[in-house]
Short mmCIF file of C-alpha atoms and ligand atoms in Angstrom, two decimals:
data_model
loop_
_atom_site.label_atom_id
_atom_site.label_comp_id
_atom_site.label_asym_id
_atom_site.label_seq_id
_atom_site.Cartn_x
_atom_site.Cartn_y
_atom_site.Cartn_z
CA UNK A 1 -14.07 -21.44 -3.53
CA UNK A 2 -15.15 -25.14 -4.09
CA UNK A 3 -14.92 -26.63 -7.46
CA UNK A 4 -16.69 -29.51 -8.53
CA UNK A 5 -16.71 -29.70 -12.66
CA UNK A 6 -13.78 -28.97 -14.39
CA UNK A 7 -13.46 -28.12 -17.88
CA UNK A 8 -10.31 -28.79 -19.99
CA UNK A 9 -9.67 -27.09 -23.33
CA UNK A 10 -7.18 -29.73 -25.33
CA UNK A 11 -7.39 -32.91 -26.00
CA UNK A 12 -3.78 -34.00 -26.57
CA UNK A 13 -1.36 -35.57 -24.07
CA UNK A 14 -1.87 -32.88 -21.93
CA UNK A 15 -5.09 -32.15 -21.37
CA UNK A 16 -6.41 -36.48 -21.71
CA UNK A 17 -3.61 -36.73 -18.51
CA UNK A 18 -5.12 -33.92 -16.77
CA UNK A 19 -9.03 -35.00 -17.46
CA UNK A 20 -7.89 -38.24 -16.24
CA UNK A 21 -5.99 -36.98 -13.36
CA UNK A 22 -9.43 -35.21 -12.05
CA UNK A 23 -12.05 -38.20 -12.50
CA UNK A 24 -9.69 -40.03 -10.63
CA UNK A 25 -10.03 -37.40 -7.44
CA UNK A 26 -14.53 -37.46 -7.73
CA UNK A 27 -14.26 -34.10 -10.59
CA UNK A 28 -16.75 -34.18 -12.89
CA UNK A 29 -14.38 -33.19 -16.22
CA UNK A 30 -15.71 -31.85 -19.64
CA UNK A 31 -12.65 -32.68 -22.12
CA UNK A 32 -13.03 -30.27 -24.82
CA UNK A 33 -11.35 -30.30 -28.71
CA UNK A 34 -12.11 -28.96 -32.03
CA UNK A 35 -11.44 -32.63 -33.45
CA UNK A 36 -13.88 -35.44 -32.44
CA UNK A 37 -11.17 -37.72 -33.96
CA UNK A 38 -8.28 -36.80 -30.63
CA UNK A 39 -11.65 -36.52 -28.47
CA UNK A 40 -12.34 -40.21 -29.05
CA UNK A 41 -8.56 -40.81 -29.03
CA UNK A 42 -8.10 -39.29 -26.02
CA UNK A 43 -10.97 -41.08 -24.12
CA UNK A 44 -10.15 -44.35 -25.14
CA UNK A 45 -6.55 -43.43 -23.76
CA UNK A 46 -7.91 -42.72 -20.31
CA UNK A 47 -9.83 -45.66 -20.48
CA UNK A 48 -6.47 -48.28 -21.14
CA UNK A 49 -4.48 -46.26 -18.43
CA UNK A 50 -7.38 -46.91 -16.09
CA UNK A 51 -7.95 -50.67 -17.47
CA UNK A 52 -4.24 -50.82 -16.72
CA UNK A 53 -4.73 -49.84 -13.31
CA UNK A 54 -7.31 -52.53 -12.34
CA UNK A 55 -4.87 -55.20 -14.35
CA UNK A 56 -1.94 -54.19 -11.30
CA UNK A 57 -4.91 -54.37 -8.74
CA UNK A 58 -4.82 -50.60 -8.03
CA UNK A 59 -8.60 -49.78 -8.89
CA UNK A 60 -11.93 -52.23 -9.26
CA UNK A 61 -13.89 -52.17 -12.27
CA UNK A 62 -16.64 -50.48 -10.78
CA UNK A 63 -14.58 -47.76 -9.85
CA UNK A 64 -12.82 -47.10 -13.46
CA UNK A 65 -16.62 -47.07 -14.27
CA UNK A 66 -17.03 -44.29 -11.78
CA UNK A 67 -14.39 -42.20 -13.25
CA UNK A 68 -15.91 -42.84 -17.05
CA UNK A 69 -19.02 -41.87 -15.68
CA UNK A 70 -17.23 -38.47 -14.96
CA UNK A 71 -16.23 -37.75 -18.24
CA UNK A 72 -17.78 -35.80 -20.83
CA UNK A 73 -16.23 -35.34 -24.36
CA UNK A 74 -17.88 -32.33 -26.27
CA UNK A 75 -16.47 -29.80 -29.68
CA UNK A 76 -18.10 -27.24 -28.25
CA UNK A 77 -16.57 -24.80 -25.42
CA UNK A 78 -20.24 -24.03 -24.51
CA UNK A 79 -20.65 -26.79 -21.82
CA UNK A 80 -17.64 -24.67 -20.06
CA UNK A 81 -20.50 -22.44 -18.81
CA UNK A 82 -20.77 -23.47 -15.57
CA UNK A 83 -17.40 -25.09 -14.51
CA UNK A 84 -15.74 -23.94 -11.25
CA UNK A 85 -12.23 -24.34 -13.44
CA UNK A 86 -11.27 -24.02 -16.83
CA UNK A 87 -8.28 -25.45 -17.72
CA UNK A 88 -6.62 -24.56 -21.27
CA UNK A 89 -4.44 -27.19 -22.46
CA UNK A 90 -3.58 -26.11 -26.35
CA UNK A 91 -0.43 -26.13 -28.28
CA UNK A 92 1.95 -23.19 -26.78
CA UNK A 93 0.69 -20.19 -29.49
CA UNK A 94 -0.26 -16.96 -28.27
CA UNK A 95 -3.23 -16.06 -30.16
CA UNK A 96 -4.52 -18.94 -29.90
CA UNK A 97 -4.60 -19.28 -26.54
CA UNK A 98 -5.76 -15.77 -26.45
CA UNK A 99 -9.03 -16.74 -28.89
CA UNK A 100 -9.71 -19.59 -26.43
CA UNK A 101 -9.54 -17.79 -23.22
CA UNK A 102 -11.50 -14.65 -25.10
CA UNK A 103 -14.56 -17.25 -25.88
CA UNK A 104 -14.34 -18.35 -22.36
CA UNK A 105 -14.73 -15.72 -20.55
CA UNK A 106 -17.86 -14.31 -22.93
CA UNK A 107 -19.46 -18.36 -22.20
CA UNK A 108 -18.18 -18.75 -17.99
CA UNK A 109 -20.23 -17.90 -15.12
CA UNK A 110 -18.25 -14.92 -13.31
CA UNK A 111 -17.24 -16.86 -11.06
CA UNK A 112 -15.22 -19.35 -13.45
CA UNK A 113 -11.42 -18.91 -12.69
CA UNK A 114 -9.52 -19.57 -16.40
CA UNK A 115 -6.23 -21.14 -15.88
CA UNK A 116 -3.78 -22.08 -18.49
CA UNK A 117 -1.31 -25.15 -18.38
CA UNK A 118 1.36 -23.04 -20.74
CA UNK A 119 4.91 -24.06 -20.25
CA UNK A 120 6.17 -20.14 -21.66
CA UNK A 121 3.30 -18.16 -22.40
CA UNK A 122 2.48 -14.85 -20.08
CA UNK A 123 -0.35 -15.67 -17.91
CA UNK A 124 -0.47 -11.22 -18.16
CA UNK A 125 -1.16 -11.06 -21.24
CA UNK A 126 -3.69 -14.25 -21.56
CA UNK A 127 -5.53 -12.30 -18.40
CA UNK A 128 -5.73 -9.20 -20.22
CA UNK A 129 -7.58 -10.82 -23.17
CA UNK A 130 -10.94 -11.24 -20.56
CA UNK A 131 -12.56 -8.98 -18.46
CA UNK A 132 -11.55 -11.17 -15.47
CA UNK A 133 -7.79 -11.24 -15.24
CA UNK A 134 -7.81 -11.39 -11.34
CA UNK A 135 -9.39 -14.75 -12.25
CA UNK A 136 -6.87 -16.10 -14.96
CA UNK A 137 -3.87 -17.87 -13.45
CA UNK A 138 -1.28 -20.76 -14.53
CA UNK A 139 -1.71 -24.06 -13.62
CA UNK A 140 1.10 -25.77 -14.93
CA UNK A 141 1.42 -30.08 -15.08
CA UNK A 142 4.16 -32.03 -15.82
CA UNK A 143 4.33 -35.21 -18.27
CA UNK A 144 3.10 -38.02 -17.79
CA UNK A 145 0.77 -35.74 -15.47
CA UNK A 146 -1.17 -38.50 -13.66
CA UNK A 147 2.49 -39.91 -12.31
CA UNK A 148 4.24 -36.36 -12.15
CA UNK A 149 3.78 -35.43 -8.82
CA UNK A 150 4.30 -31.51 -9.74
CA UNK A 151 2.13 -28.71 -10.25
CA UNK A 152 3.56 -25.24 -11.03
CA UNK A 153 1.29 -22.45 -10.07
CA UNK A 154 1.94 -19.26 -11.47
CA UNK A 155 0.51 -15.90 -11.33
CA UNK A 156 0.18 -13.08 -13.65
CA UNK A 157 0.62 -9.00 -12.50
CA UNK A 158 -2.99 -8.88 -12.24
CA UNK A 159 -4.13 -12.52 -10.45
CA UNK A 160 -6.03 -12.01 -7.28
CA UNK A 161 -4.88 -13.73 -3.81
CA UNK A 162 -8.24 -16.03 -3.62
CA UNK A 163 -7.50 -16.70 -7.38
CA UNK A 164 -4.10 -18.21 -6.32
CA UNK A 165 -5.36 -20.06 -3.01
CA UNK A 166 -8.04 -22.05 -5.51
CA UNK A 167 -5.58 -23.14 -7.54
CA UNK A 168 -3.58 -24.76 -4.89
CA UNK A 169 -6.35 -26.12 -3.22
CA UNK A 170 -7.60 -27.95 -6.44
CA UNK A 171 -3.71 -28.89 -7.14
CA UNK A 172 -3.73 -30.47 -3.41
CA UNK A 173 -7.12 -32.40 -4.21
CA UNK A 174 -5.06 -33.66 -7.34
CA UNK A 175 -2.55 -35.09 -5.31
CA UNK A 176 -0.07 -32.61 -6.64
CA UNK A 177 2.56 -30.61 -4.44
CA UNK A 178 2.63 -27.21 -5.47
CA UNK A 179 5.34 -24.75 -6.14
CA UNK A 180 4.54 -21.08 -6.95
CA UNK A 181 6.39 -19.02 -9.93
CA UNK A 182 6.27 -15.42 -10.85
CA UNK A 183 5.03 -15.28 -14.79
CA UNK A 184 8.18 -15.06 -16.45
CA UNK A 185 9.12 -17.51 -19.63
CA UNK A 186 9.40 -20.93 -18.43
CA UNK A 187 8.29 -19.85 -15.20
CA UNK A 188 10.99 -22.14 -12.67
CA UNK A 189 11.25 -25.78 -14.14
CA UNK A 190 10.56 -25.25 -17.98
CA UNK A 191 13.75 -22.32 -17.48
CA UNK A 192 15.92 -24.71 -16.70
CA UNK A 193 14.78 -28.11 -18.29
CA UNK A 194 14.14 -27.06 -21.85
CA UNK A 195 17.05 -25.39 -22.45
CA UNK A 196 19.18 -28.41 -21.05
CA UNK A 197 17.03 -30.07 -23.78
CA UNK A 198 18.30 -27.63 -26.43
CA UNK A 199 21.50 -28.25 -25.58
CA UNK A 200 21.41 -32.01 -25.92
CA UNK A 201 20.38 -31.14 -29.98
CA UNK A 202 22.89 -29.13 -30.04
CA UNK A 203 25.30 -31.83 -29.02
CA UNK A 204 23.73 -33.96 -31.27
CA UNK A 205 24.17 -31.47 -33.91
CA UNK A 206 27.97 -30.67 -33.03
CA UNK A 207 28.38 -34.72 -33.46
CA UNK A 208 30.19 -35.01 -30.00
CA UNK A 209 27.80 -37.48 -29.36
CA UNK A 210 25.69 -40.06 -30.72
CA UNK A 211 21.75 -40.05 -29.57
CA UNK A 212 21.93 -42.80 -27.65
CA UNK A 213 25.11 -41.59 -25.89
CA UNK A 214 24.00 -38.40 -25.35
CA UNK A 215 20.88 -39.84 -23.32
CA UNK A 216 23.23 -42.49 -21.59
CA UNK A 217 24.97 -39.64 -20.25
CA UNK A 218 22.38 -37.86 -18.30
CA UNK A 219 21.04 -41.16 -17.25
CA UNK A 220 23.69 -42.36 -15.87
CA UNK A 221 25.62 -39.59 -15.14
CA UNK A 222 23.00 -37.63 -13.36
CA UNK A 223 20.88 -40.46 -12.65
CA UNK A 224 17.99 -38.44 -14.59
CA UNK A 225 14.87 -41.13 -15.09
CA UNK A 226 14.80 -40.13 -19.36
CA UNK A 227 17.66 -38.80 -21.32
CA UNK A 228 16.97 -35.25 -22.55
CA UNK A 229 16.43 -36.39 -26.44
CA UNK A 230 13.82 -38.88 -25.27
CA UNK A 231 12.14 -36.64 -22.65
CA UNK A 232 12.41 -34.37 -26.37
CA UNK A 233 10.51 -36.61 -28.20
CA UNK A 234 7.79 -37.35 -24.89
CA UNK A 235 7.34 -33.28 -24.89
CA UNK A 236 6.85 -32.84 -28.35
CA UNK A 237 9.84 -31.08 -30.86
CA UNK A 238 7.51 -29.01 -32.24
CA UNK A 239 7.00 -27.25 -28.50
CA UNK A 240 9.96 -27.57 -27.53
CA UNK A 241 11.14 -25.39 -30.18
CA UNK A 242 7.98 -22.85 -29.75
CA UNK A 243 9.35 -22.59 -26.31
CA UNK A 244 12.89 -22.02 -27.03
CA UNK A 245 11.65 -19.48 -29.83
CA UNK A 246 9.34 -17.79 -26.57
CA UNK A 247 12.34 -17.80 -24.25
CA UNK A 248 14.72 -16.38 -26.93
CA UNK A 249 12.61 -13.68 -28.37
CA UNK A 250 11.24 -12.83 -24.46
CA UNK A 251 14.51 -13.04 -22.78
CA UNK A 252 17.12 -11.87 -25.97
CA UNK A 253 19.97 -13.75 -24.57
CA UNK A 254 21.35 -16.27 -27.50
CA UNK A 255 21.75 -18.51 -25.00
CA UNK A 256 18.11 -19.96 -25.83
CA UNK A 257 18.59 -20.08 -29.47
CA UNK A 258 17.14 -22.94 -30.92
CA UNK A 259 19.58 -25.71 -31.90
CA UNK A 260 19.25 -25.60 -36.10
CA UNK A 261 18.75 -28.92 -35.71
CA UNK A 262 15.99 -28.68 -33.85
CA UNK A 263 14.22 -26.92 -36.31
CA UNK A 264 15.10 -29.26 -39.12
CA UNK A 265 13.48 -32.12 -36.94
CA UNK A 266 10.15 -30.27 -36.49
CA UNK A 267 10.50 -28.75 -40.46
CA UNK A 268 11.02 -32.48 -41.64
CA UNK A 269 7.90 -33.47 -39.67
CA UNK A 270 9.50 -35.65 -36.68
CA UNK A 271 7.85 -34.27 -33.81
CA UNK A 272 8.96 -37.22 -31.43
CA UNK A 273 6.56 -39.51 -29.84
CA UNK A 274 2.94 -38.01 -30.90
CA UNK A 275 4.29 -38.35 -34.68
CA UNK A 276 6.32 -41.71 -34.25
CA UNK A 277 9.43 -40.10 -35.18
CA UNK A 278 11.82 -37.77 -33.57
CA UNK A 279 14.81 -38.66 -32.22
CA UNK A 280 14.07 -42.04 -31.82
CA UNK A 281 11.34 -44.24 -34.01
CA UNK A 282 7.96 -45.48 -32.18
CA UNK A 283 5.75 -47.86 -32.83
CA UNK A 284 2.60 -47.98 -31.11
CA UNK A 285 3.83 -45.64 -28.38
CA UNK A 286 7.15 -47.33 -27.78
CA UNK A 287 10.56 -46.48 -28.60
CA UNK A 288 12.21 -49.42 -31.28
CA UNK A 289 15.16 -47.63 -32.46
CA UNK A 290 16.88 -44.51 -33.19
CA UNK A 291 15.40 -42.21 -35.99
CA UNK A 292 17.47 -43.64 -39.04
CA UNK A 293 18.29 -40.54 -40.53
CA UNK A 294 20.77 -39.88 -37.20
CA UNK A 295 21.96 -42.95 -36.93
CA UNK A 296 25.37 -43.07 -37.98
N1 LIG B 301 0.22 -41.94 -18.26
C1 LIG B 301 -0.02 -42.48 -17.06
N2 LIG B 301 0.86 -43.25 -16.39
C2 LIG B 301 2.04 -43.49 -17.00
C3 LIG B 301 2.36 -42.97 -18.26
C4 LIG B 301 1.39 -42.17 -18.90
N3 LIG B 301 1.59 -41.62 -20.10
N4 LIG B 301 3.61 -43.39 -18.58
C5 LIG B 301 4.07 -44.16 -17.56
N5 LIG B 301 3.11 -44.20 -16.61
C6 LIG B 301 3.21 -44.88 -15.31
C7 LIG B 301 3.29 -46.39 -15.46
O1 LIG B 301 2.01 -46.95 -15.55
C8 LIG B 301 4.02 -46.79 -14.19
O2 LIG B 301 3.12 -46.78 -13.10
P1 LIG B 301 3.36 -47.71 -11.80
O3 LIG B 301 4.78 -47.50 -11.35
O4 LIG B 301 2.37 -47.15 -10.83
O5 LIG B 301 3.10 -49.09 -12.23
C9 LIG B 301 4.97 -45.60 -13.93
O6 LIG B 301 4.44 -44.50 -14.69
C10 LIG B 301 6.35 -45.92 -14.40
O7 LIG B 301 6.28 -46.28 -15.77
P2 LIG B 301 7.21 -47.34 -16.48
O8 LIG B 301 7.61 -48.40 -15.47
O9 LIG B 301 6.59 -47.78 -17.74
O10 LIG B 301 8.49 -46.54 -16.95
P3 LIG B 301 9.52 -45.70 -16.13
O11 LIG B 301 9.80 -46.26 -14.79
O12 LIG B 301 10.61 -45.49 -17.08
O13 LIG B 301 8.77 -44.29 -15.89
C11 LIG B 301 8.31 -42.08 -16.53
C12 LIG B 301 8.24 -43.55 -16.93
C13 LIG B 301 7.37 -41.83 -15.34
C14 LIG B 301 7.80 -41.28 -17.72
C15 LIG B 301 9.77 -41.73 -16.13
O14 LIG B 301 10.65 -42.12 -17.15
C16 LIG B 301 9.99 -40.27 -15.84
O15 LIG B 301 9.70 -39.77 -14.77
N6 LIG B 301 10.51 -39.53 -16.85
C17 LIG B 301 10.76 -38.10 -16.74
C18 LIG B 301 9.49 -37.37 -17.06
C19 LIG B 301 9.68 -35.88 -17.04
O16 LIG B 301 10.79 -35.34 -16.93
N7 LIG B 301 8.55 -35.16 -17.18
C20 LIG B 301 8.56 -33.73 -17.27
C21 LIG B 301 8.50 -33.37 -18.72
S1 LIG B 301 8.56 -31.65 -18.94
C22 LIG B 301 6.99 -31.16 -18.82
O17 LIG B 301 6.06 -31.91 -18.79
C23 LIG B 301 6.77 -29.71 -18.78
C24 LIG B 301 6.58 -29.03 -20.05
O18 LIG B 301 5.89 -28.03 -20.06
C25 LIG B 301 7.26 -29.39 -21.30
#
């Protein structure tokens, strides 16, 4: 099936780096949020990550007017009537994912596949909240997802073949590479990553390490690109902990217990980058310093 307009529910970090992602490849994109305020937030993102583009010679000006052209911003999930795609990009909470994908279904064509770019929630259970669940399938990014070259595809009991070859053809036209998962928390990557994330709080929260050693480690110890309380604070605290909650509750091993401290952080209100303060402090989007109240 070919897909030209794409629809994406969620306009946080997400869904503004998938929206972007897809004008860049010739989609037409509807970005779609509750809050006019992240809608304008999120456009004017894309824009300065495009602008940035034609600064490092990588795109003309005409063509960053090209992709603008192929943006729509709208509140209202009506326009999602006749996308090929709709992509659901939300914080990771079950009803509410639920609520959007039951309003989609009653607005899309019957044609309209519904994916959803959960990190932990059953694509089963979002399928059986439509009357189209051969047609509901994950299509999970990775952040920053217009450098991340991944895109996990995963399928629920009931997602249909041609469902699942769509899905990896529009990944392919995204420039992604593809790997397929069965829909089981934290499908492959998320299984192993957050947890290894967890792990680093709970470090933290031992005191066998200071932040800033803790991240050195895996840097240059495993040569990974962030250290895992960074990469925290990029993913959000507040999801990383709705995940760990997911896996531990889904999967019953106390392995996946959030670290306390993790839920201090989100209960005090650091949330990492989006808030300016997790385990580091931002400002403006970049990292100036550890959060002061873990600094010893
Ligand atoms: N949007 C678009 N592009 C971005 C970006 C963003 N938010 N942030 C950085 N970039 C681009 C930069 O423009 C730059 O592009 P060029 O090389 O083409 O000039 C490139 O990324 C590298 O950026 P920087 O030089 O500023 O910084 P860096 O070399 O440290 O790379 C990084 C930044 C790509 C984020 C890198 O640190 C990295 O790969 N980190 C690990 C990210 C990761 O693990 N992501 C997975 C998170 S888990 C997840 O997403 C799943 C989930 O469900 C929770």
């Amino acid at each position: 099936m070919e897909i030209h307009d794409i629809f994406v529910v969620g306009a946080g970090f997400m869904g503004s780096g998938i929206a972007q992602t897809a004008i860049q490849k010739g989609y037409h994109v509807t970005l779609n949020d509750q809050r006019s305020d992240a809608l304008e937030r999120a456009k004017a993102g894309i824009r300065a990550r495009l602008d940035r583009l034609v600064a490092k010679e990588r795109m003309t000006a005409e063509e960053v007017e090209a992709c603008m052209g192929r943006l729509t911003i709208s509140t209202s999930l009506e326009g999602a009537a006749h996308a090929g795609l709709a992509i659901e990009a939300i914080y990771e909470d079950l009803e509410a994912k639920k609520a959007v994908f039951r309003q989609l279904d009653q607005i899309c064509d019957p044609s309209t596949i519904l994916a959803s770019n959960t990190s932990s929630i059953s694509l089963t259970s979002l399928g059986a909240s439509t009357g189209r669940p051969e047609q509901v399938v994950g299509m999970h990014f990775f952040s920053p997802v217009p450098v991340m070259r991944l895109l996990e595809v995963v399928y629920g009991l009931r997602t249909s073949k041609a469902t699942l070859d769509t899905a990896m053809e529009v990944g392919a036209s995204l420039g992604k590479r593809m790997i397929l998962a069965k829909d089981k928390p934290g499908f492959i990557v998320n299984r192993m990553l957050l947890p290894m994330l967890n792990e680093a709080v709970q470090i933290l929260d031992e005191d066998i390490g200071s932040v800033e050693d803790t991240d050195e480690g895996m840097k240059l110890g495993c040569n990974h690109p962030m250290g895992p309380l960074e990469l925290a604070d990029m993913v959000g605290l507040d999801i990383l902990l709705e995940v760990m909650e997911t896996f531990y509750a889904d999967l019953g091993d106390t392995k996946y217990r959030p670290a306390h401290l993790l839920r201090k952080m989100v209960a005090a209100g650091y949330t990492g980058q989006k808030s300016g303060m997790g385990f580091y402090r931002y400002e403006n989007g970049k990292k100036v310093g550890v959060n002061p109240v873990l600094q010893k």
